[in-house]
């Protein structure tokens, strides 16, 4: 600046034009819509499920094991339909699945508000799980992967930001249960999910070519230049070829071990803080909010480093943070240890989560990514089912969560080894006469 005059008087205008050019690329609009959908699902159910567990275990007298079984059903359903959903996404496109899923997810929440018996509760949770399978993490990530290459980790982390921010809504859901009851809260959540989710689902487009754009929004000349280099690369993996690699199984095992902790915390952390540590549901929800703030920080960190640093080594470090965070929650003697749990677990979840599919896309390509992710879901479901069931079952047997949570933390720590050794696979050679199908 000279004589009080800025050397760039139109800096604000330049920034505005850059933002306008950014959103001319439809991929970023899809990222924003995907983040909003993840926020709705996380805030209304995934991260709020623990609040329903705490209220229903008191009001209905249902055991922690039976309530954990409902959470496990969601994961079992994901494992069962995962390969089929992956096949459908690769052939029909993720946008169609996402639109169907919004309606089913909303209907499941409305049904949850009407349940009277445990079997009815299970049925409502199955419908919710089907909805989230169709419009949640899996299809949203596949949709984004088809639009991004150079900035894939940043785009997927941006979508994951909605999942992280959803935890901020948990105290709102908990407060609504206190003021209006859990039934009205569930029904209202279902109506809200459809009213907001449907227009968001309409943003998704199967591929850039469908609307005359290119991957990453590159100009046609830049795309043609990079296309020559890509043509020299070996072909992408088919699902069958991916299954034969060591990396596929190590990534799936590491991901599954991470979800042992994530699902156990989502289902039981509020109940643990209420029954074992003496906090109210509202106070425990504030700890979840703090965890969410840390999760957001992890996502933002992932957006800045994911396309530059080694993602699998970052994931390995996150596994150790998950384990230490869970141990801090388990043996908490005051707010400081609960704060350590929220910081460690939240940052690890936010940083690692979006990298899971980014690593798979980096390793195996885009062509069969839906089927590859669907097959991975079968392995990952073991962690999703095992986390709540181990924690809840051992809590029923011993009277608290210490044994179950300690065991899960130790298992999660070994996930660091799985990620650290999941080196990139050797790409398959093209079949004679053309690429393998």
Short mmCIF file of C-alpha atoms in Angstrom, two decimals:
data_model
loop_
_atom_site.label_atom_id
_atom_site.label_comp_id
_atom_site.label_asym_id
_atom_site.label_seq_id
_atom_site.Cartn_x
_atom_site.Cartn_y
_atom_site.Cartn_z
CA UNK A 1 0.00 0.00 0.00
CA UNK A 2 1.39 3.42 -1.01
CA UNK A 3 -0.07 6.83 0.08
CA UNK A 4 -2.94 4.91 1.69
CA UNK A 5 -4.02 3.43 -1.66
CA UNK A 6 -4.27 -0.35 -2.04
CA UNK A 7 -2.28 -1.81 -4.98
CA UNK A 8 -5.28 -4.04 -5.61
CA UNK A 9 -8.35 -1.79 -5.40
CA UNK A 10 -10.57 -4.47 -6.88
CA UNK A 11 -9.41 -7.29 -4.57
CA UNK A 12 -12.93 -7.84 -3.22
CA UNK A 13 -14.27 -8.01 -6.75
CA UNK A 14 -11.57 -10.52 -7.73
CA UNK A 15 -12.51 -12.74 -4.80
CA UNK A 16 -16.16 -12.56 -5.75
CA UNK A 17 -15.38 -13.52 -9.34
CA UNK A 18 -13.22 -16.45 -8.17
CA UNK A 19 -16.07 -17.72 -5.99
CA UNK A 20 -18.49 -17.35 -8.89
CA UNK A 21 -16.18 -19.36 -11.17
CA UNK A 22 -15.83 -21.99 -8.45
CA UNK A 23 -19.57 -22.60 -8.25
CA UNK A 24 -19.92 -22.61 -12.03
CA UNK A 25 -18.51 -26.11 -11.65
CA UNK A 26 -21.52 -28.19 -10.65
CA UNK A 27 -19.36 -30.59 -8.66
CA UNK A 28 -19.00 -28.05 -5.85
CA UNK A 29 -22.77 -27.53 -5.79
CA UNK A 30 -23.11 -31.28 -5.30
CA UNK A 31 -20.54 -31.14 -2.50
CA UNK A 32 -22.62 -28.47 -0.73
CA UNK A 33 -25.83 -30.49 -1.18
CA UNK A 34 -24.12 -33.68 0.01
CA UNK A 35 -22.82 -31.91 3.09
CA UNK A 36 -26.32 -30.66 3.89
CA UNK A 37 -27.80 -34.15 3.49
CA UNK A 38 -25.11 -35.59 5.80
CA UNK A 39 -25.97 -32.87 8.34
CA UNK A 40 -29.64 -33.86 8.31
CA UNK A 41 -28.93 -37.57 8.72
CA UNK A 42 -26.32 -37.11 11.43
CA UNK A 43 -28.23 -34.51 13.39
CA UNK A 44 -31.64 -36.18 13.24
CA UNK A 45 -30.58 -39.80 13.75
CA UNK A 46 -26.99 -41.06 13.46
CA UNK A 47 -25.47 -38.96 16.23
CA UNK A 48 -28.80 -38.43 18.00
CA UNK A 49 -29.51 -42.17 18.25
CA UNK A 50 -27.76 -42.28 21.64
CA UNK A 51 -30.31 -39.82 23.01
CA UNK A 52 -33.16 -42.11 21.88
CA UNK A 53 -31.38 -45.06 23.53
CA UNK A 54 -31.03 -43.18 26.83
CA UNK A 55 -34.71 -42.14 26.86
CA UNK A 56 -36.18 -45.46 25.68
CA UNK A 57 -34.11 -47.57 28.09
CA UNK A 58 -35.65 -45.56 30.95
CA UNK A 59 -39.21 -45.21 29.66
CA UNK A 60 -39.67 -48.68 28.16
CA UNK A 61 -37.24 -50.65 30.33
CA UNK A 62 -35.64 -52.21 27.26
CA UNK A 63 -32.16 -53.59 27.90
CA UNK A 64 -29.03 -52.03 26.48
CA UNK A 65 -28.39 -55.23 24.55
CA UNK A 66 -31.78 -55.08 22.81
CA UNK A 67 -31.33 -51.39 21.96
CA UNK A 68 -27.83 -52.11 20.70
CA UNK A 69 -29.38 -54.80 18.54
CA UNK A 70 -31.38 -52.12 16.75
CA UNK A 71 -28.20 -50.24 15.96
CA UNK A 72 -26.60 -53.49 14.82
CA UNK A 73 -29.54 -54.14 12.50
CA UNK A 74 -28.68 -50.98 10.59
CA UNK A 75 -25.18 -52.27 9.95
CA UNK A 76 -26.37 -55.79 9.06
CA UNK A 77 -28.77 -54.30 6.53
CA UNK A 78 -25.95 -52.21 5.06
CA UNK A 79 -23.79 -55.32 4.73
CA UNK A 80 -26.60 -57.29 3.07
CA UNK A 81 -27.56 -54.66 0.52
CA UNK A 82 -24.07 -53.14 0.12
CA UNK A 83 -22.95 -55.19 -2.91
CA UNK A 84 -26.40 -54.88 -4.53
CA UNK A 85 -26.46 -51.14 -3.87
CA UNK A 86 -22.96 -50.80 -5.30
CA UNK A 87 -24.03 -52.69 -8.44
CA UNK A 88 -27.12 -50.47 -8.81
CA UNK A 89 -25.12 -47.27 -8.30
CA UNK A 90 -22.58 -48.26 -10.96
CA UNK A 91 -25.40 -48.94 -13.43
CA UNK A 92 -28.23 -46.55 -12.55
CA UNK A 93 -26.19 -43.77 -10.96
CA UNK A 94 -26.00 -42.45 -7.40
CA UNK A 95 -28.45 -39.53 -7.92
CA UNK A 96 -31.43 -41.85 -8.40
CA UNK A 97 -30.57 -43.80 -5.23
CA UNK A 98 -30.18 -40.58 -3.23
CA UNK A 99 -33.65 -39.34 -4.22
CA UNK A 100 -35.33 -42.60 -3.24
CA UNK A 101 -33.38 -42.64 0.01
CA UNK A 102 -34.59 -39.24 1.19
CA UNK A 103 -38.23 -40.37 1.16
CA UNK A 104 -37.48 -43.68 2.86
CA UNK A 105 -35.34 -42.04 5.55
CA UNK A 106 -38.07 -39.52 6.38
CA UNK A 107 -40.75 -42.22 6.44
CA UNK A 108 -38.63 -44.31 8.84
CA UNK A 109 -38.30 -41.41 11.29
CA UNK A 110 -42.05 -40.83 11.20
CA UNK A 111 -42.59 -44.55 11.85
CA UNK A 112 -40.16 -44.36 14.80
CA UNK A 113 -42.44 -41.83 16.45
CA UNK A 114 -45.33 -44.31 16.31
CA UNK A 115 -43.70 -47.43 17.79
CA UNK A 116 -45.11 -49.14 20.89
CA UNK A 117 -43.19 -52.39 21.07
CA UNK A 118 -39.58 -53.49 20.61
CA UNK A 119 -40.31 -55.32 17.30
CA UNK A 120 -41.95 -52.15 15.98
CA UNK A 121 -38.87 -50.20 17.06
CA UNK A 122 -36.68 -52.65 15.14
CA UNK A 123 -38.88 -52.33 12.06
CA UNK A 124 -38.68 -48.53 12.12
CA UNK A 125 -34.89 -48.66 12.50
CA UNK A 126 -34.66 -51.01 9.49
CA UNK A 127 -36.58 -48.50 7.34
CA UNK A 128 -34.35 -45.67 8.57
CA UNK A 129 -31.27 -47.76 7.78
CA UNK A 130 -32.50 -48.44 4.26
CA UNK A 131 -33.04 -44.73 3.73
CA UNK A 132 -29.59 -43.78 4.99
CA UNK A 133 -28.04 -46.52 2.87
CA UNK A 134 -29.62 -45.02 -0.24
CA UNK A 135 -29.01 -41.32 0.46
CA UNK A 136 -26.11 -41.34 2.92
CA UNK A 137 -22.35 -41.74 3.14
CA UNK A 138 -21.97 -44.48 0.51
CA UNK A 139 -23.89 -43.05 -2.51
CA UNK A 140 -22.95 -39.45 -1.71
CA UNK A 141 -19.25 -40.34 -1.79
CA UNK A 142 -19.62 -42.29 -5.04
CA UNK A 143 -21.44 -39.33 -6.61
CA UNK A 144 -18.64 -36.94 -5.63
CA UNK A 145 -15.84 -39.31 -6.67
CA UNK A 146 -17.13 -39.25 -10.26
CA UNK A 147 -16.73 -35.45 -10.35
CA UNK A 148 -13.31 -35.01 -8.76
CA UNK A 149 -9.77 -36.28 -9.30
CA UNK A 150 -7.18 -33.67 -8.28
CA UNK A 151 -9.17 -32.28 -5.35
CA UNK A 152 -10.93 -35.50 -4.36
CA UNK A 153 -9.87 -35.52 -0.70
CA UNK A 154 -10.90 -31.88 -0.31
CA UNK A 155 -14.30 -32.53 -1.88
CA UNK A 156 -14.99 -35.65 0.21
CA UNK A 157 -13.84 -33.89 3.38
CA UNK A 158 -16.22 -31.04 2.56
CA UNK A 159 -19.09 -33.52 2.33
CA UNK A 160 -17.94 -35.02 5.63
CA UNK A 161 -18.22 -31.57 7.19
CA UNK A 162 -21.99 -32.01 7.21
CA UNK A 163 -21.65 -35.27 9.12
CA UNK A 164 -19.45 -33.53 11.68
CA UNK A 165 -21.71 -30.51 12.05
CA UNK A 166 -24.70 -32.81 12.57
CA UNK A 167 -23.47 -33.44 16.09
CA UNK A 168 -24.15 -29.78 16.89
CA UNK A 169 -27.83 -30.58 16.43
CA UNK A 170 -27.84 -33.38 19.04
CA UNK A 171 -28.59 -31.02 21.99
CA UNK A 172 -31.49 -29.60 19.97
CA UNK A 173 -32.91 -33.10 19.49
CA UNK A 174 -32.34 -33.91 23.18
CA UNK A 175 -34.02 -30.67 24.23
CA UNK A 176 -36.94 -31.40 21.92
CA UNK A 177 -37.38 -34.78 23.61
CA UNK A 178 -37.57 -33.06 27.00
CA UNK A 179 -40.01 -30.36 25.82
CA UNK A 180 -42.21 -32.27 23.36
CA UNK A 181 -41.45 -35.96 23.94
CA UNK A 182 -39.46 -38.39 21.84
CA UNK A 183 -42.45 -39.34 19.67
CA UNK A 184 -43.14 -35.79 18.48
CA UNK A 185 -39.40 -35.27 17.99
CA UNK A 186 -39.10 -38.34 15.75
CA UNK A 187 -42.16 -37.46 13.66
CA UNK A 188 -41.06 -33.85 13.28
CA UNK A 189 -37.59 -35.04 12.28
CA UNK A 190 -39.08 -37.19 9.52
CA UNK A 191 -41.10 -34.32 8.09
CA UNK A 192 -38.04 -32.06 8.21
CA UNK A 193 -35.86 -34.69 6.52
CA UNK A 194 -38.21 -34.91 3.53
CA UNK A 195 -38.95 -31.18 3.27
CA UNK A 196 -35.28 -30.24 3.19
CA UNK A 197 -33.77 -33.40 1.76
CA UNK A 198 -35.82 -33.67 -1.44
CA UNK A 199 -34.68 -30.36 -3.04
CA UNK A 200 -31.09 -31.16 -1.99
CA UNK A 201 -31.28 -34.56 -3.68
CA UNK A 202 -32.29 -32.89 -6.96
CA UNK A 203 -28.88 -31.18 -7.19
CA UNK A 204 -27.06 -34.44 -7.96
CA UNK A 205 -26.06 -35.28 -11.54
CA UNK A 206 -24.48 -38.60 -12.50
CA UNK A 207 -21.41 -37.36 -14.42
CA UNK A 208 -19.91 -34.05 -15.59
CA UNK A 209 -20.46 -35.02 -19.24
CA UNK A 210 -24.24 -35.11 -18.62
CA UNK A 211 -24.27 -31.32 -18.36
CA UNK A 212 -21.32 -30.50 -20.59
CA UNK A 213 -18.67 -30.20 -17.89
CA UNK A 214 -15.44 -32.09 -17.13
CA UNK A 215 -13.89 -33.79 -14.08
CA UNK A 216 -12.58 -31.14 -11.64
CA UNK A 217 -14.16 -28.44 -13.83
CA UNK A 218 -11.02 -28.16 -15.94
CA UNK A 219 -11.18 -26.26 -19.25
CA UNK A 220 -11.49 -28.58 -22.29
CA UNK A 221 -7.89 -27.86 -23.37
CA UNK A 222 -6.52 -28.81 -19.95
CA UNK A 223 -8.67 -31.92 -19.90
CA UNK A 224 -7.39 -33.01 -23.30
CA UNK A 225 -3.78 -32.49 -22.19
CA UNK A 226 -4.25 -34.48 -19.00
CA UNK A 227 -6.25 -37.10 -20.87
CA UNK A 228 -3.19 -38.06 -22.90
CA UNK A 229 -1.28 -38.81 -19.71
CA UNK A 230 -4.19 -40.74 -18.22
CA UNK A 231 -4.45 -42.88 -21.35
CA UNK A 232 -0.95 -44.20 -20.72
CA UNK A 233 -1.90 -45.39 -17.23
CA UNK A 234 -2.85 -49.04 -16.65
CA UNK A 235 -6.61 -49.73 -16.55
CA UNK A 236 -8.66 -49.22 -13.41
CA UNK A 237 -9.56 -52.14 -11.15
CA UNK A 238 -12.72 -54.14 -11.53
CA UNK A 239 -14.40 -55.29 -8.32
CA UNK A 240 -13.03 -58.81 -8.83
CA UNK A 241 -9.49 -57.51 -9.28
CA UNK A 242 -9.79 -55.31 -6.19
CA UNK A 243 -10.87 -58.30 -4.08
CA UNK A 244 -7.63 -60.07 -4.99
CA UNK A 245 -5.48 -57.30 -3.56
CA UNK A 246 -4.05 -57.14 -0.06
CA UNK A 247 -4.90 -53.42 0.13
CA UNK A 248 -8.66 -54.04 -0.23
CA UNK A 249 -8.75 -56.26 2.86
CA UNK A 250 -6.41 -54.17 5.00
CA UNK A 251 -8.37 -50.98 4.28
CA UNK A 252 -11.64 -52.77 5.07
CA UNK A 253 -10.29 -54.18 8.34
CA UNK A 254 -8.88 -50.83 9.44
CA UNK A 255 -12.13 -49.08 8.55
CA UNK A 256 -14.15 -51.71 10.41
CA UNK A 257 -11.98 -51.37 13.53
CA UNK A 258 -12.48 -47.59 13.45
CA UNK A 259 -16.24 -48.06 13.37
CA UNK A 260 -16.06 -50.29 16.44
CA UNK A 261 -15.34 -47.09 18.36
CA UNK A 262 -17.50 -44.69 16.33
CA UNK A 263 -20.70 -46.75 16.61
CA UNK A 264 -20.12 -47.69 20.26
CA UNK A 265 -19.73 -44.00 21.10
CA UNK A 266 -22.77 -42.96 19.04
CA UNK A 267 -25.01 -45.54 20.69
CA UNK A 268 -23.74 -45.70 24.27
CA UNK A 269 -21.67 -42.62 25.19
CA UNK A 270 -24.63 -40.58 26.45
CA UNK A 271 -25.92 -43.52 28.50
CA UNK A 272 -22.41 -44.13 29.93
CA UNK A 273 -22.08 -40.50 30.99
CA UNK A 274 -25.60 -40.56 32.46
CA UNK A 275 -25.46 -43.84 34.37
CA UNK A 276 -21.77 -44.34 35.19
CA UNK A 277 -20.49 -40.77 35.42
CA UNK A 278 -23.58 -39.06 36.86
CA UNK A 279 -24.31 -36.51 34.15
CA UNK A 280 -27.76 -35.61 32.81
CA UNK A 281 -28.73 -36.33 29.21
CA UNK A 282 -28.49 -32.61 28.44
CA UNK A 283 -25.01 -32.36 29.99
CA UNK A 284 -23.83 -35.48 28.16
CA UNK A 285 -25.16 -34.01 24.92
CA UNK A 286 -22.92 -31.00 25.45
CA UNK A 287 -19.90 -33.32 25.53
CA UNK A 288 -21.08 -34.74 22.20
CA UNK A 289 -21.32 -31.17 20.94
CA UNK A 290 -17.72 -30.53 21.97
CA UNK A 291 -16.73 -33.74 20.20
CA UNK A 292 -18.52 -32.42 17.12
CA UNK A 293 -16.58 -29.15 17.22
CA UNK A 294 -13.37 -31.21 17.30
CA UNK A 295 -14.72 -33.36 14.46
CA UNK A 296 -15.30 -30.24 12.39
CA UNK A 297 -11.71 -29.23 13.09
CA UNK A 298 -10.55 -32.65 11.89
CA UNK A 299 -12.54 -32.32 8.68
CA UNK A 300 -11.11 -28.86 8.01
CA UNK A 301 -7.62 -30.18 8.62
CA UNK A 302 -8.32 -33.03 6.18
CA UNK A 303 -9.44 -30.53 3.53
CA UNK A 304 -6.08 -28.79 3.71
CA UNK A 305 -3.73 -31.82 3.88
CA UNK A 306 -5.62 -34.69 2.26
CA UNK A 307 -4.48 -34.09 -1.32
CA UNK A 308 -0.85 -33.46 -0.27
CA UNK A 309 -0.01 -35.89 2.55
CA UNK A 310 -0.08 -39.68 2.82
CA UNK A 311 -3.71 -40.44 3.65
CA UNK A 312 -3.21 -43.99 4.92
CA UNK A 313 -0.53 -42.91 7.42
CA UNK A 314 -2.82 -40.14 8.64
CA UNK A 315 -5.54 -42.79 9.06
CA UNK A 316 -3.12 -44.96 11.07
CA UNK A 317 -2.42 -42.06 13.45
CA UNK A 318 -6.15 -41.42 13.78
CA UNK A 319 -6.70 -45.00 14.96
CA UNK A 320 -4.41 -44.39 17.94
CA UNK A 321 -6.35 -41.20 18.69
CA UNK A 322 -9.65 -43.13 18.57
CA UNK A 323 -8.28 -45.64 21.09
CA UNK A 324 -6.90 -43.02 23.49
CA UNK A 325 -10.09 -40.99 23.24
CA UNK A 326 -12.29 -43.96 24.12
CA UNK A 327 -10.09 -44.83 27.11
CA UNK A 328 -10.40 -41.23 28.31
CA UNK A 329 -14.20 -41.50 28.14
CA UNK A 330 -14.20 -44.88 29.85
CA UNK A 331 -12.13 -43.85 32.88
CA UNK A 332 -13.13 -40.17 33.04
CA UNK A 333 -12.90 -38.67 36.53
CA UNK A 334 -13.94 -35.17 35.54
CA UNK A 335 -14.48 -32.66 32.75
CA UNK A 336 -10.81 -32.64 31.71
CA UNK A 337 -10.83 -36.30 30.68
CA UNK A 338 -14.18 -35.88 28.94
CA UNK A 339 -12.64 -32.95 27.08
CA UNK A 340 -9.69 -35.15 26.07
CA UNK A 341 -12.13 -37.75 24.76
CA UNK A 342 -14.05 -35.17 22.75
CA UNK A 343 -10.86 -33.70 21.27
CA UNK A 344 -9.09 -36.97 20.40
CA UNK A 345 -12.08 -38.91 19.12
CA UNK A 346 -13.64 -35.93 17.33
CA UNK A 347 -10.49 -34.89 15.45
CA UNK A 348 -9.69 -38.52 14.54
CA UNK A 349 -13.20 -39.14 13.20
CA UNK A 350 -13.36 -35.92 11.21
CA UNK A 351 -9.89 -36.33 9.73
CA UNK A 352 -10.01 -40.06 8.97
CA UNK A 353 -13.62 -40.54 7.87
CA UNK A 354 -13.60 -38.81 4.45
CA UNK A 355 -10.21 -40.37 3.63
CA UNK A 356 -11.64 -43.89 3.63
CA UNK A 357 -13.31 -43.57 0.24
CA UNK A 358 -10.67 -41.19 -1.10
CA UNK A 359 -8.01 -43.88 -0.52
CA UNK A 360 -10.16 -46.52 -2.23
CA UNK A 361 -10.72 -44.27 -5.24
CA UNK A 362 -6.98 -43.48 -5.37
CA UNK A 363 -6.12 -47.19 -5.25
CA UNK A 364 -8.86 -48.72 -7.43
CA UNK A 365 -10.14 -45.96 -9.73
CA UNK A 366 -13.68 -44.73 -10.48
CA UNK A 367 -15.10 -47.25 -12.94
CA UNK A 368 -16.26 -49.89 -10.40
CA UNK A 369 -15.99 -47.82 -7.23
CA UNK A 370 -19.65 -48.39 -6.29
CA UNK A 371 -19.29 -52.17 -6.31
CA UNK A 372 -15.91 -52.02 -4.57
CA UNK A 373 -17.35 -49.85 -1.80
CA UNK A 374 -20.37 -52.13 -1.55
CA UNK A 375 -18.17 -55.19 -1.07
CA UNK A 376 -16.09 -53.28 1.50
CA UNK A 377 -19.30 -52.56 3.41
CA UNK A 378 -19.72 -56.28 4.12
CA UNK A 379 -16.41 -56.34 6.00
CA UNK A 380 -16.89 -52.94 7.61
CA UNK A 381 -20.29 -54.00 8.96
CA UNK A 382 -18.53 -56.32 11.42
CA UNK A 383 -17.18 -53.23 13.16
CA UNK A 384 -20.50 -51.40 12.93
CA UNK A 385 -22.35 -54.33 14.47
CA UNK A 386 -19.66 -55.33 16.94
CA UNK A 387 -19.10 -51.94 18.55
CA UNK A 388 -22.58 -51.35 20.03
CA UNK A 389 -23.18 -55.06 20.74
CA UNK A 390 -19.90 -55.62 22.60
CA UNK A 391 -20.28 -52.43 24.63
CA UNK A 392 -23.97 -52.98 25.39
CA UNK A 393 -23.73 -56.71 26.08
CA UNK A 394 -20.80 -56.40 28.48
CA UNK A 395 -22.50 -53.43 30.19
CA UNK A 396 -25.53 -55.62 30.88
CA UNK A 397 -23.27 -58.37 32.27
CA UNK A 398 -20.93 -56.21 34.38
CA UNK A 399 -23.12 -53.23 35.22
CA UNK A 400 -21.04 -50.59 33.40
CA UNK A 401 -19.20 -49.90 30.14
CA UNK A 402 -15.60 -50.15 31.36
CA UNK A 403 -14.79 -53.66 30.17
CA UNK A 404 -16.51 -53.28 26.80
CA UNK A 405 -15.05 -49.86 26.02
CA UNK A 406 -11.54 -50.92 27.08
CA UNK A 407 -11.68 -53.97 24.83
CA UNK A 408 -12.88 -51.89 21.88
CA UNK A 409 -10.11 -49.33 22.42
CA UNK A 410 -7.43 -52.02 22.34
CA UNK A 411 -8.86 -53.54 19.16
CA UNK A 412 -9.07 -50.11 17.52
CA UNK A 413 -5.40 -49.45 18.27
CA UNK A 414 -4.45 -52.47 16.15
CA UNK A 415 -6.24 -50.80 13.23
CA UNK A 416 -3.26 -48.49 12.97
CA UNK A 417 -1.22 -51.48 11.79
CA UNK A 418 -3.81 -52.35 9.13
CA UNK A 419 -3.73 -48.85 7.64
CA UNK A 420 0.06 -48.48 7.88
CA UNK A 421 0.59 -51.70 5.91
CA UNK A 422 -2.15 -51.06 3.30
CA UNK A 423 0.26 -49.97 0.58
CA UNK A 424 -1.07 -49.18 -2.94
CA UNK A 425 -1.78 -52.30 -5.01
CA UNK A 426 -0.08 -53.08 -8.30
CA UNK A 427 -2.49 -52.07 -11.04
CA UNK A 428 -3.75 -54.92 -13.22
CA UNK A 429 -2.53 -55.39 -16.75
CA UNK A 430 -5.10 -54.81 -19.51
CA UNK A 431 -6.72 -57.97 -20.82
CA UNK A 432 -5.87 -59.09 -24.38
CA UNK A 433 -8.09 -57.24 -26.80
CA UNK A 434 -9.22 -54.65 -24.29
CA UNK A 435 -9.68 -53.79 -20.65
CA UNK A 436 -11.20 -56.29 -18.25
CA UNK A 437 -14.85 -55.81 -17.48
#
